[in-house]
mmCIF file of N, CA and C in Angstrom:
data_model
loop_
_atom_site.group_PDB
_atom_site.id
_atom_site.type_symbol
_atom_site.label_atom_id
_atom_site.label_comp_id
_atom_site.label_asym_id
_atom_site.label_seq_id
_atom_site.Cartn_x
_atom_site.Cartn_y
_atom_site.Cartn_z
ATOM 1 N N MET A 3 -40.800 -49.466 199.686
ATOM 2 C CA MET A 3 -40.613 -48.202 200.325
ATOM 3 C C MET A 3 -41.917 -47.832 201.029
ATOM 4 N N SER A 4 -41.806 -47.374 202.248
ATOM 5 C CA SER A 4 -43.007 -46.973 202.972
ATOM 6 C C SER A 4 -42.922 -45.491 203.323
ATOM 7 N N ILE A 5 -44.040 -44.838 203.325
ATOM 8 C CA ILE A 5 -44.116 -43.421 203.651
ATOM 9 C C ILE A 5 -44.877 -43.303 204.951
ATOM 10 N N THR A 6 -44.244 -42.628 205.903
ATOM 11 C CA THR A 6 -44.883 -42.413 207.188
ATOM 12 C C THR A 6 -45.372 -40.971 207.242
ATOM 13 N N LYS A 7 -46.626 -40.793 207.526
ATOM 14 C CA LYS A 7 -47.167 -39.444 207.634
ATOM 15 C C LYS A 7 -46.798 -38.873 208.999
ATOM 16 N N GLN A 8 -46.404 -37.581 208.973
ATOM 17 C CA GLN A 8 -46.117 -36.907 210.235
ATOM 18 C C GLN A 8 -47.425 -36.384 210.810
ATOM 19 N N PRO A 9 -47.568 -36.498 212.108
ATOM 20 C CA PRO A 9 -48.766 -35.912 212.716
ATOM 21 C C PRO A 9 -48.799 -34.405 212.469
ATOM 22 N N TYR A 10 -49.979 -33.837 212.458
ATOM 23 C CA TYR A 10 -50.187 -32.417 212.169
ATOM 24 C C TYR A 10 -49.374 -31.529 213.095
ATOM 25 N N HIS A 11 -49.326 -31.831 214.410
ATOM 26 C CA HIS A 11 -48.629 -30.963 215.358
ATOM 27 C C HIS A 11 -47.116 -30.955 215.123
ATOM 28 N N GLU A 12 -46.545 -32.054 214.598
ATOM 29 C CA GLU A 12 -45.116 -32.071 214.287
ATOM 30 C C GLU A 12 -44.815 -31.170 213.100
ATOM 31 N N LYS A 13 -45.690 -31.196 212.096
ATOM 32 C CA LYS A 13 -45.502 -30.318 210.939
ATOM 33 C C LYS A 13 -45.617 -28.859 211.359
ATOM 34 N N THR A 14 -46.578 -28.555 212.212
ATOM 35 C CA THR A 14 -46.779 -27.189 212.679
ATOM 36 C C THR A 14 -45.575 -26.714 213.485
ATOM 37 N N LEU A 15 -45.050 -27.559 214.358
ATOM 38 C CA LEU A 15 -43.893 -27.208 215.167
ATOM 39 C C LEU A 15 -42.678 -26.970 214.276
ATOM 40 N N PHE A 16 -42.491 -27.843 213.289
ATOM 41 C CA PHE A 16 -41.375 -27.683 212.362
ATOM 42 C C PHE A 16 -41.489 -26.349 211.617
ATOM 43 N N LEU A 17 -42.683 -26.033 211.126
ATOM 44 C CA LEU A 17 -42.907 -24.788 210.400
ATOM 45 C C LEU A 17 -42.691 -23.583 211.316
ATOM 46 N N ALA A 18 -43.144 -23.666 212.555
ATOM 47 C CA ALA A 18 -42.943 -22.573 213.511
ATOM 48 C C ALA A 18 -41.456 -22.360 213.785
ATOM 49 N N CYS A 19 -40.686 -23.437 213.942
ATOM 50 C CA CYS A 19 -39.246 -23.326 214.172
ATOM 51 C C CYS A 19 -38.561 -22.729 212.952
ATOM 52 N N LEU A 20 -38.966 -23.152 211.771
ATOM 53 C CA LEU A 20 -38.390 -22.630 210.538
ATOM 54 C C LEU A 20 -38.656 -21.134 210.420
ATOM 55 N N CYS A 21 -39.862 -20.705 210.729
ATOM 56 C CA CYS A 21 -40.197 -19.281 210.681
ATOM 57 C C CYS A 21 -39.404 -18.500 211.725
ATOM 58 N N PHE A 22 -39.230 -19.054 212.916
ATOM 59 C CA PHE A 22 -38.457 -18.403 213.969
ATOM 60 C C PHE A 22 -37.012 -18.228 213.534
ATOM 61 N N ILE A 23 -36.420 -19.278 212.972
ATOM 62 C CA ILE A 23 -35.027 -19.215 212.519
ATOM 63 C C ILE A 23 -34.892 -18.170 211.417
ATOM 64 N N ALA A 24 -35.810 -18.143 210.494
ATOM 65 C CA ALA A 24 -35.768 -17.157 209.409
ATOM 66 C C ALA A 24 -35.909 -15.747 209.965
ATOM 67 N N GLY A 25 -36.776 -15.566 210.948
ATOM 68 C CA GLY A 25 -36.964 -14.252 211.556
ATOM 69 C C GLY A 25 -35.739 -13.787 212.306
ATOM 70 N N VAL A 26 -35.114 -14.678 213.052
ATOM 71 C CA VAL A 26 -33.911 -14.332 213.805
ATOM 72 C C VAL A 26 -32.781 -13.991 212.846
ATOM 73 N N SER A 27 -32.614 -14.767 211.806
ATOM 74 C CA SER A 27 -31.506 -14.503 210.889
ATOM 75 C C SER A 27 -31.729 -13.219 210.099
ATOM 76 N N ALA A 28 -32.955 -12.742 210.000
ATOM 77 C CA ALA A 28 -33.205 -11.478 209.321
ATOM 78 C C ALA A 28 -32.626 -10.319 210.116
ATOM 79 N N PHE A 29 -32.548 -10.443 211.445
ATOM 80 C CA PHE A 29 -32.010 -9.395 212.297
ATOM 81 C C PHE A 29 -30.518 -9.553 212.531
ATOM 82 N N ALA A 30 -29.991 -10.754 212.477
ATOM 83 C CA ALA A 30 -28.604 -11.002 212.850
ATOM 84 C C ALA A 30 -27.741 -11.275 211.632
ATOM 85 N N GLN A 31 -26.561 -10.682 211.651
ATOM 86 C CA GLN A 31 -25.568 -10.948 210.629
ATOM 87 C C GLN A 31 -24.237 -11.136 211.326
ATOM 88 N N ASN A 32 -23.457 -12.086 210.886
ATOM 89 C CA ASN A 32 -22.128 -12.315 211.426
ATOM 90 C C ASN A 32 -21.126 -12.299 210.292
ATOM 91 N N ILE A 33 -20.110 -11.483 210.437
ATOM 92 C CA ILE A 33 -19.044 -11.416 209.458
ATOM 93 C C ILE A 33 -17.757 -11.761 210.180
ATOM 94 N N THR A 34 -17.169 -12.903 209.827
ATOM 95 C CA THR A 34 -15.916 -13.329 210.423
ATOM 96 C C THR A 34 -14.772 -12.888 209.524
ATOM 97 N N LYS A 35 -13.722 -12.366 210.139
ATOM 98 C CA LYS A 35 -12.539 -11.857 209.426
ATOM 99 C C LYS A 35 -12.926 -10.899 208.300
ATOM 100 N N PRO A 36 -13.546 -9.765 208.676
ATOM 101 C CA PRO A 36 -13.936 -8.799 207.649
ATOM 102 C C PRO A 36 -12.698 -8.223 206.951
ATOM 103 N N ARG A 37 -12.880 -7.799 205.726
ATOM 104 C CA ARG A 37 -11.774 -7.202 204.980
ATOM 105 C C ARG A 37 -11.497 -5.813 205.549
ATOM 106 N N VAL A 38 -10.270 -5.598 205.993
ATOM 107 C CA VAL A 38 -9.874 -4.326 206.582
ATOM 108 C C VAL A 38 -9.068 -3.555 205.553
ATOM 109 N N GLU A 39 -9.550 -2.365 205.221
ATOM 110 C CA GLU A 39 -8.850 -1.544 204.240
ATOM 111 C C GLU A 39 -7.709 -0.757 204.867
ATOM 112 N N ARG A 40 -7.891 -0.353 206.105
ATOM 113 C CA ARG A 40 -6.872 0.440 206.791
ATOM 114 C C ARG A 40 -6.979 0.205 208.285
ATOM 115 N N ALA A 41 -5.840 0.021 208.943
ATOM 116 C CA ALA A 41 -5.814 -0.130 210.402
ATOM 117 C C ALA A 41 -4.593 0.599 210.934
ATOM 118 N N ASP A 42 -4.799 1.420 211.946
ATOM 119 C CA ASP A 42 -3.701 2.194 212.509
ATOM 120 C C ASP A 42 -2.933 1.452 213.593
ATOM 121 N N ASP A 43 -3.394 0.280 214.005
ATOM 122 C CA ASP A 43 -2.719 -0.481 215.052
ATOM 123 C C ASP A 43 -2.622 -1.942 214.630
ATOM 124 N N ALA A 44 -1.405 -2.378 214.312
ATOM 125 C CA ALA A 44 -1.198 -3.758 213.854
ATOM 126 C C ALA A 44 -1.389 -4.776 214.974
ATOM 127 N N ASN A 45 -1.381 -4.344 216.222
ATOM 128 C CA ASN A 45 -1.527 -5.252 217.365
ATOM 129 C C ASN A 45 -2.978 -5.528 217.715
ATOM 130 N N CYS A 46 -3.876 -4.795 217.118
ATOM 131 C CA CYS A 46 -5.298 -4.936 217.420
ATOM 132 C C CYS A 46 -6.044 -5.163 216.113
ATOM 133 N N VAL A 47 -6.594 -6.365 215.945
ATOM 134 C CA VAL A 47 -7.222 -6.770 214.699
ATOM 135 C C VAL A 47 -8.692 -7.075 214.947
ATOM 136 N N ILE A 48 -9.545 -6.623 214.048
ATOM 137 C CA ILE A 48 -10.963 -6.970 214.149
ATOM 138 C C ILE A 48 -11.166 -8.349 213.556
ATOM 139 N N SER A 49 -11.696 -9.252 214.377
ATOM 140 C CA SER A 49 -11.874 -10.633 213.934
ATOM 141 C C SER A 49 -13.314 -10.961 213.560
ATOM 142 N N LYS A 50 -14.270 -10.159 214.045
ATOM 143 C CA LYS A 50 -15.668 -10.492 213.779
ATOM 144 C C LYS A 50 -16.545 -9.270 213.997
ATOM 145 N N ILE A 51 -17.591 -9.168 213.186
ATOM 146 C CA ILE A 51 -18.623 -8.159 213.377
ATOM 147 C C ILE A 51 -19.952 -8.886 213.411
ATOM 148 N N GLU A 52 -20.730 -8.610 214.441
ATOM 149 C CA GLU A 52 -22.049 -9.224 214.578
ATOM 150 C C GLU A 52 -23.088 -8.115 214.690
ATOM 151 N N THR A 53 -24.214 -8.294 214.065
ATOM 152 C CA THR A 53 -25.329 -7.394 214.294
ATOM 153 C C THR A 53 -26.487 -8.208 214.841
ATOM 154 N N THR A 54 -27.091 -7.680 215.870
ATOM 155 C CA THR A 54 -28.282 -8.293 216.454
ATOM 156 C C THR A 54 -29.405 -7.273 216.336
ATOM 157 N N ASP A 55 -30.551 -7.591 216.883
ATOM 158 C CA ASP A 55 -31.641 -6.624 216.838
ATOM 159 C C ASP A 55 -31.368 -5.412 217.719
ATOM 160 N N LYS A 56 -30.367 -5.502 218.642
ATOM 161 C CA LYS A 56 -30.064 -4.400 219.554
ATOM 162 C C LYS A 56 -28.699 -3.763 219.332
ATOM 163 N N TYR A 57 -27.707 -4.552 218.917
ATOM 164 C CA TYR A 57 -26.329 -4.073 218.910
ATOM 165 C C TYR A 57 -25.594 -4.400 217.611
ATOM 166 N N THR A 58 -24.487 -3.679 217.418
ATOM 167 C CA THR A 58 -23.427 -4.094 216.522
ATOM 168 C C THR A 58 -22.271 -4.439 217.441
ATOM 169 N N ILE A 59 -21.775 -5.661 217.362
ATOM 170 C CA ILE A 59 -20.723 -6.142 218.259
ATOM 171 C C ILE A 59 -19.464 -6.364 217.433
ATOM 172 N N VAL A 60 -18.385 -5.709 217.844
ATOM 173 C CA VAL A 60 -17.111 -5.839 217.148
ATOM 174 C C VAL A 60 -16.158 -6.589 218.063
ATOM 175 N N SER A 61 -15.636 -7.727 217.573
ATOM 176 C CA SER A 61 -14.658 -8.528 218.327
ATOM 177 C C SER A 61 -13.259 -8.171 217.852
ATOM 178 N N PHE A 62 -12.383 -7.903 218.810
ATOM 179 C CA PHE A 62 -11.000 -7.544 218.527
ATOM 180 C C PHE A 62 -10.070 -8.628 219.057
ATOM 181 N N ASP A 63 -9.003 -8.927 218.318
ATOM 182 C CA ASP A 63 -7.914 -9.783 218.802
ATOM 183 C C ASP A 63 -6.732 -8.865 219.063
ATOM 184 N N TYR A 64 -6.295 -8.816 220.309
ATOM 185 C CA TYR A 64 -5.168 -7.961 220.681
ATOM 186 C C TYR A 64 -3.968 -8.823 221.023
ATOM 187 N N THR A 65 -2.779 -8.447 220.527
ATOM 188 C CA THR A 65 -1.531 -9.124 220.846
ATOM 189 C C THR A 65 -0.558 -8.092 221.406
ATOM 190 N N ALA A 66 -0.034 -8.365 222.599
ATOM 191 C CA ALA A 66 0.894 -7.435 223.249
ATOM 192 C C ALA A 66 2.186 -7.334 222.433
ATOM 193 N N PRO A 67 2.605 -6.117 222.091
ATOM 194 C CA PRO A 67 3.807 -5.949 221.274
ATOM 195 C C PRO A 67 5.110 -6.107 222.060
ATOM 196 N N SER A 68 5.037 -5.947 223.391
ATOM 197 C CA SER A 68 6.254 -6.028 224.201
ATOM 198 C C SER A 68 5.891 -6.420 225.630
ATOM 199 N N ASP A 69 6.907 -6.763 226.412
ATOM 200 C CA ASP A 69 6.680 -7.059 227.828
ATOM 201 C C ASP A 69 6.103 -5.824 228.518
ATOM 202 N N ASN A 70 5.212 -6.054 229.456
ATOM 203 C CA ASN A 70 4.594 -4.999 230.264
ATOM 204 C C ASN A 70 3.892 -3.921 229.439
ATOM 205 N N SER A 71 3.383 -4.288 228.279
ATOM 206 C CA SER A 71 2.607 -3.325 227.505
ATOM 207 C C SER A 71 1.178 -3.321 228.031
ATOM 208 N N TRP A 72 0.477 -2.258 227.783
ATOM 209 C CA TRP A 72 -0.887 -2.156 228.287
ATOM 210 C C TRP A 72 -1.851 -1.803 227.162
ATOM 211 N N VAL A 73 -3.109 -2.103 227.430
ATOM 212 C CA VAL A 73 -4.186 -1.785 226.506
ATOM 213 C C VAL A 73 -5.408 -1.383 227.314
ATOM 214 N N GLN A 74 -6.215 -0.533 226.712
ATOM 215 C CA GLN A 74 -7.467 -0.084 227.322
ATOM 216 C C GLN A 74 -8.389 0.341 226.195
ATOM 217 N N LEU A 75 -9.644 0.442 226.499
ATOM 218 C CA LEU A 75 -10.613 0.919 225.521
ATOM 219 C C LEU A 75 -11.181 2.216 226.055
ATOM 220 N N ASN A 76 -11.176 3.222 225.217
ATOM 221 C CA ASN A 76 -11.773 4.500 225.600
ATOM 222 C C ASN A 76 -13.246 4.479 225.237
ATOM 223 N N ASP A 77 -14.069 5.005 226.121
ATOM 224 C CA ASP A 77 -15.507 4.952 225.859
ATOM 225 C C ASP A 77 -15.955 5.979 224.814
ATOM 226 N N ASP A 78 -14.993 6.681 224.217
ATOM 227 C CA ASP A 78 -15.341 7.572 223.110
ATOM 228 C C ASP A 78 -15.266 6.878 221.754
ATOM 229 N N ILE A 79 -15.010 5.565 221.758
ATOM 230 C CA ILE A 79 -14.958 4.792 220.521
ATOM 231 C C ILE A 79 -16.352 4.773 219.887
ATOM 232 N N PHE A 80 -16.405 4.817 218.557
ATOM 233 C CA PHE A 80 -17.695 4.780 217.872
ATOM 234 C C PHE A 80 -17.518 4.179 216.485
ATOM 235 N N ILE A 81 -18.644 3.838 215.878
ATOM 236 C CA ILE A 81 -18.681 3.378 214.496
ATOM 237 C C ILE A 81 -19.234 4.530 213.672
ATOM 238 N N LYS A 82 -18.615 4.761 212.502
ATOM 239 C CA LYS A 82 -19.124 5.771 211.566
ATOM 240 C C LYS A 82 -19.405 5.090 210.235
ATOM 241 N N THR A 83 -20.597 5.317 209.709
ATOM 242 C CA THR A 83 -20.957 4.763 208.406
ATOM 243 C C THR A 83 -20.614 5.781 207.315
ATOM 244 N N LYS A 84 -20.692 5.330 206.070
ATOM 245 C CA LYS A 84 -20.305 6.181 204.934
ATOM 246 C C LYS A 84 -21.114 7.474 204.845
ATOM 247 N N ASP A 85 -22.343 7.458 205.367
ATOM 248 C CA ASP A 85 -23.166 8.674 205.323
ATOM 249 C C ASP A 85 -22.834 9.647 206.452
ATOM 250 N N GLY A 86 -21.810 9.308 207.260
ATOM 251 C CA GLY A 86 -21.353 10.203 208.322
ATOM 252 C C GLY A 86 -22.025 10.003 209.670
ATOM 253 N N LYS A 87 -23.018 9.122 209.739
ATOM 254 C CA LYS A 87 -23.700 8.888 211.017
ATOM 255 C C LYS A 87 -22.795 8.127 211.973
ATOM 256 N N ARG A 88 -22.899 8.463 213.242
ATOM 257 C CA ARG A 88 -22.108 7.809 214.288
ATOM 258 C C ARG A 88 -22.997 6.913 215.139
ATOM 259 N N TYR A 89 -22.448 5.753 215.482
ATOM 260 C CA TYR A 89 -23.153 4.786 216.322
ATOM 261 C C TYR A 89 -22.304 4.581 217.561
ATOM 262 N N GLY A 90 -22.813 5.056 218.693
ATOM 263 C CA GLY A 90 -22.041 5.150 219.922
ATOM 264 C C GLY A 90 -21.781 3.836 220.633
ATOM 265 N N PHE A 91 -20.743 3.878 221.448
ATOM 266 C CA PHE A 91 -20.319 2.771 222.305
ATOM 267 C C PHE A 91 -21.335 2.574 223.416
ATOM 268 N N ILE A 92 -21.627 1.305 223.721
ATOM 269 C CA ILE A 92 -22.562 0.972 224.790
ATOM 270 C C ILE A 92 -21.855 0.277 225.947
ATOM 271 N N LYS A 93 -21.110 -0.792 225.638
ATOM 272 C CA LYS A 93 -20.423 -1.547 226.687
ATOM 273 C C LYS A 93 -19.314 -2.383 226.068
ATOM 274 N N ALA A 94 -18.496 -2.998 226.929
ATOM 275 C CA ALA A 94 -17.398 -3.841 226.452
ATOM 276 C C ALA A 94 -17.316 -5.104 227.298
ATOM 277 N N GLU A 95 -16.688 -6.136 226.716
ATOM 278 C CA GLU A 95 -16.429 -7.391 227.425
ATOM 279 C C GLU A 95 -14.947 -7.710 227.335
ATOM 280 N N ASN A 96 -14.355 -8.103 228.446
ATOM 281 C CA ASN A 96 -12.995 -8.629 228.520
ATOM 282 C C ASN A 96 -11.909 -7.588 228.252
ATOM 283 N N ILE A 97 -12.202 -6.318 228.511
ATOM 284 C CA ILE A 97 -11.193 -5.265 228.404
ATOM 285 C C ILE A 97 -11.554 -4.161 229.389
ATOM 286 N N THR A 98 -10.521 -3.498 229.884
ATOM 287 C CA THR A 98 -10.746 -2.397 230.815
ATOM 288 C C THR A 98 -11.080 -1.130 230.032
ATOM 289 N N ILE A 99 -11.861 -0.273 230.674
ATOM 290 C CA ILE A 99 -12.227 1.015 230.100
ATOM 291 C C ILE A 99 -11.334 2.075 230.748
ATOM 292 N N ALA A 100 -10.793 2.981 229.919
ATOM 293 C CA ALA A 100 -9.920 4.051 230.413
ATOM 294 C C ALA A 100 -10.632 4.798 231.541
ATOM 295 N N PRO A 101 -9.914 5.122 232.593
ATOM 296 C CA PRO A 101 -8.456 5.186 232.728
ATOM 297 C C PRO A 101 -7.796 3.874 233.190
ATOM 298 N N GLU A 102 -8.585 2.842 233.458
ATOM 299 C CA GLU A 102 -7.994 1.560 233.862
ATOM 300 C C GLU A 102 -7.196 0.980 232.699
ATOM 301 N N LYS A 103 -6.192 0.157 233.016
ATOM 302 C CA LYS A 103 -5.360 -0.442 231.968
ATOM 303 C C LYS A 103 -5.215 -1.935 232.219
ATOM 304 N N HIS A 104 -5.212 -2.684 231.142
ATOM 305 C CA HIS A 104 -4.899 -4.116 231.189
ATOM 306 C C HIS A 104 -3.431 -4.254 230.804
ATOM 307 N N VAL A 105 -2.621 -4.804 231.701
ATOM 308 C CA VAL A 105 -1.190 -4.950 231.441
ATOM 309 C C VAL A 105 -0.884 -6.397 231.073
ATOM 310 N N SER A 106 -0.182 -6.568 229.952
ATOM 311 C CA SER A 106 0.280 -7.894 229.525
ATOM 312 C C SER A 106 1.730 -8.029 229.956
ATOM 313 N N GLU A 107 2.023 -9.034 230.746
ATOM 314 C CA GLU A 107 3.382 -9.194 231.262
ATOM 315 C C GLU A 107 4.379 -9.578 230.182
ATOM 316 N N ASN A 108 3.941 -10.374 229.208
ATOM 317 C CA ASN A 108 4.859 -10.880 228.194
ATOM 318 C C ASN A 108 4.447 -10.475 226.783
ATOM 319 N N ALA A 109 5.437 -10.177 225.980
ATOM 320 C CA ALA A 109 5.188 -9.888 224.570
ATOM 321 C C ALA A 109 4.549 -11.114 223.920
ATOM 322 N N GLY A 110 3.613 -10.887 223.036
ATOM 323 C CA GLY A 110 2.963 -11.987 222.329
ATOM 324 C C GLY A 110 1.706 -12.509 223.011
ATOM 325 N N GLU A 111 1.460 -12.102 224.258
ATOM 326 C CA GLU A 111 0.206 -12.509 224.913
ATOM 327 C C GLU A 111 -0.951 -11.936 224.107
ATOM 328 N N SER A 112 -1.985 -12.718 223.954
ATOM 329 C CA SER A 112 -3.120 -12.209 223.196
ATOM 330 C C SER A 112 -4.429 -12.536 223.901
ATOM 331 N N PHE A 113 -5.422 -11.746 223.606
ATOM 332 C CA PHE A 113 -6.759 -11.997 224.129
ATOM 333 C C PHE A 113 -7.771 -11.347 223.199
ATOM 334 N N ILE A 114 -9.001 -11.783 223.341
ATOM 335 C CA ILE A 114 -10.100 -11.272 222.526
ATOM 336 C C ILE A 114 -10.993 -10.423 223.420
ATOM 337 N N PHE A 115 -11.405 -9.283 222.907
ATOM 338 C CA PHE A 115 -12.387 -8.476 223.622
ATOM 339 C C PHE A 115 -13.445 -7.996 222.636
ATOM 340 N N LYS A 116 -14.582 -7.581 223.203
ATOM 341 C CA LYS A 116 -15.710 -7.150 222.378
ATOM 342 C C LYS A 116 -16.148 -5.756 222.789
ATOM 343 N N ALA A 117 -16.550 -4.984 221.782
ATOM 344 C CA ALA A 117 -17.152 -3.674 222.019
ATOM 345 C C ALA A 117 -18.550 -3.689 221.411
ATOM 346 N N TYR A 118 -19.516 -3.230 222.176
ATOM 347 C CA TYR A 118 -20.910 -3.182 221.750
ATOM 348 C C TYR A 118 -21.263 -1.743 221.390
ATOM 349 N N PHE A 119 -21.899 -1.586 220.247
ATOM 350 C CA PHE A 119 -22.302 -0.273 219.760
ATOM 351 C C PHE A 119 -23.787 -0.291 219.440
ATOM 352 N N LYS A 120 -24.349 0.914 219.264
ATOM 353 C CA LYS A 120 -25.713 0.983 218.765
ATOM 354 C C LYS A 120 -25.742 0.284 217.413
ATOM 355 N N ARG A 121 -26.853 -0.308 217.098
ATOM 356 C CA ARG A 121 -26.980 -1.134 215.884
ATOM 357 C C ARG A 121 -26.872 -0.283 214.623
ATOM 358 N N ILE A 122 -26.014 -0.732 213.691
ATOM 359 C CA ILE A 122 -25.910 -0.068 212.391
ATOM 360 C C ILE A 122 -27.051 -0.562 211.507
ATOM 361 N N PRO A 123 -27.431 0.221 210.497
ATOM 362 C CA PRO A 123 -28.548 -0.188 209.636
ATOM 363 C C PRO A 123 -28.244 -1.471 208.868
ATOM 364 N N LYS A 124 -29.293 -2.244 208.659
ATOM 365 C CA LYS A 124 -29.183 -3.463 207.852
ATOM 366 C C LYS A 124 -28.705 -3.082 206.455
ATOM 367 N N GLY A 125 -27.808 -3.879 205.908
ATOM 368 C CA GLY A 125 -27.301 -3.626 204.568
ATOM 369 C C GLY A 125 -26.089 -2.712 204.511
ATOM 370 N N THR A 126 -25.608 -2.246 205.666
ATOM 371 C CA THR A 126 -24.415 -1.407 205.684
ATOM 372 C C THR A 126 -23.242 -2.203 205.127
ATOM 373 N N LYS A 127 -22.505 -1.625 204.210
ATOM 374 C CA LYS A 127 -21.419 -2.332 203.527
ATOM 375 C C LYS A 127 -20.030 -1.921 204.006
ATOM 376 N N SER A 128 -19.906 -0.758 204.627
ATOM 377 C CA SER A 128 -18.588 -0.289 205.036
ATOM 378 C C SER A 128 -18.724 0.563 206.295
ATOM 379 N N ILE A 129 -17.810 0.395 207.234
ATOM 380 C CA ILE A 129 -17.823 1.191 208.464
ATOM 381 C C ILE A 129 -16.401 1.589 208.835
ATOM 382 N N ASP A 130 -16.299 2.642 209.618
ATOM 383 C CA ASP A 130 -15.055 3.007 210.270
ATOM 384 C C ASP A 130 -15.273 2.793 211.766
ATOM 385 N N VAL A 131 -14.285 2.176 212.424
ATOM 386 C CA VAL A 131 -14.291 2.068 213.878
ATOM 387 C C VAL A 131 -13.241 3.057 214.349
ATOM 388 N N ILE A 132 -13.666 4.058 215.109
ATOM 389 C CA ILE A 132 -12.779 5.158 215.471
ATOM 390 C C ILE A 132 -12.707 5.290 216.982
ATOM 391 N N GLU A 133 -11.486 5.307 217.490
ATOM 392 C CA GLU A 133 -11.246 5.557 218.909
ATOM 393 C C GLU A 133 -10.271 6.710 219.013
ATOM 394 N N ASN A 134 -10.710 7.803 219.589
ATOM 395 C CA ASN A 134 -9.837 8.950 219.788
ATOM 396 C C ASN A 134 -9.155 8.809 221.139
ATOM 397 N N ALA A 135 -8.152 7.941 221.196
ATOM 398 C CA ALA A 135 -7.479 7.624 222.448
ATOM 399 C C ALA A 135 -6.851 8.866 223.070
ATOM 400 N N GLU A 136 -6.183 9.627 222.295
ATOM 401 C CA GLU A 136 -5.620 10.904 222.702
ATOM 402 C C GLU A 136 -5.654 11.771 221.468
ATOM 403 N N GLU A 137 -5.461 13.076 221.656
ATOM 404 C CA GLU A 137 -5.478 13.943 220.485
ATOM 405 C C GLU A 137 -4.336 13.598 219.536
ATOM 406 N N ILE A 138 -3.213 13.108 220.078
ATOM 407 C CA ILE A 138 -2.056 12.806 219.242
ATOM 408 C C ILE A 138 -2.251 11.490 218.510
ATOM 409 N N MET A 139 -2.922 10.552 219.142
ATOM 410 C CA MET A 139 -3.013 9.210 218.582
ATOM 411 C C MET A 139 -4.476 8.780 218.526
ATOM 412 N N ALA A 140 -4.917 8.320 217.406
ATOM 413 C CA ALA A 140 -6.282 7.831 217.263
ATOM 414 C C ALA A 140 -6.243 6.492 216.537
ATOM 415 N N LEU A 141 -7.184 5.641 216.849
ATOM 416 C CA LEU A 141 -7.319 4.361 216.174
ATOM 417 C C LEU A 141 -8.413 4.500 215.123
ATOM 418 N N LEU A 142 -8.072 4.188 213.901
ATOM 419 C CA LEU A 142 -9.058 4.196 212.821
ATOM 420 C C LEU A 142 -8.936 2.881 212.081
ATOM 421 N N ILE A 143 -10.033 2.175 212.002
ATOM 422 C CA ILE A 143 -10.077 0.928 211.246
ATOM 423 C C ILE A 143 -11.211 1.065 210.245
ATOM 424 N N THR A 144 -10.890 0.974 208.975
ATOM 425 C CA THR A 144 -11.885 1.038 207.927
ATOM 426 C C THR A 144 -12.155 -0.371 207.417
ATOM 427 N N LEU A 145 -13.412 -0.771 207.452
ATOM 428 C CA LEU A 145 -13.803 -2.128 207.085
ATOM 429 C C LEU A 145 -14.765 -2.127 205.925
ATOM 430 N N THR A 146 -14.623 -3.105 205.091
ATOM 431 C CA THR A 146 -15.643 -3.364 204.082
ATOM 432 C C THR A 146 -16.326 -4.652 204.501
ATOM 433 N N ILE A 147 -17.620 -4.584 204.674
ATOM 434 C CA ILE A 147 -18.387 -5.733 205.125
ATOM 435 C C ILE A 147 -18.908 -6.467 203.894
ATOM 436 N N ILE A 148 -18.520 -7.707 203.746
ATOM 437 C CA ILE A 148 -18.973 -8.512 202.615
ATOM 438 C C ILE A 148 -20.015 -9.481 203.120
ATOM 439 N N MET A 149 -21.239 -9.344 202.612
ATOM 440 C CA MET A 149 -22.338 -10.196 203.079
ATOM 441 C C MET A 149 -22.332 -11.503 202.336
#
C-alpha cells in the first residue's frame, strides 16, 4: 500500500470548499413535501419550501379542476409565523399576478409556480401561507416544517 501526500494548496482548497459549503448550508434550508395541516384549496399544493439568505421560496403545484379554469396569485399573499409576524410577498415565477389570469384549457393540466417572500427566521417550525384573494374566499395553508 502506498500513501500519496497531497500538496499543501490542494488541502487548502479542499478545506476552503468545505467551509464554503458549510457556510452556504447554514443559510439555506430545503423542505420537500412539507407536512400540511390544513389547506383550503385541494388544487393547489405546496411541494417545497426553500430558505436562502434573502428569501423564503414556496413552490406550489397547481392542477386545473375543470376545462377553462383560471388561476392567479394576489400580491397580498404573505407568510405568518406562530408569533404573528408577517413576511411579505416579493415576487413570483411562472404565474400571473392579479388582475391577470392564467387559463388552463383542459381539466387536469398542472404546472409549478413559485412565490418569493421575505426570509423567515432560521429554526421556524410552522408557518401559515395566507392569500386573501377576495373577502369571501381566502387561501390558508398551515404547514409544519420538519427539519
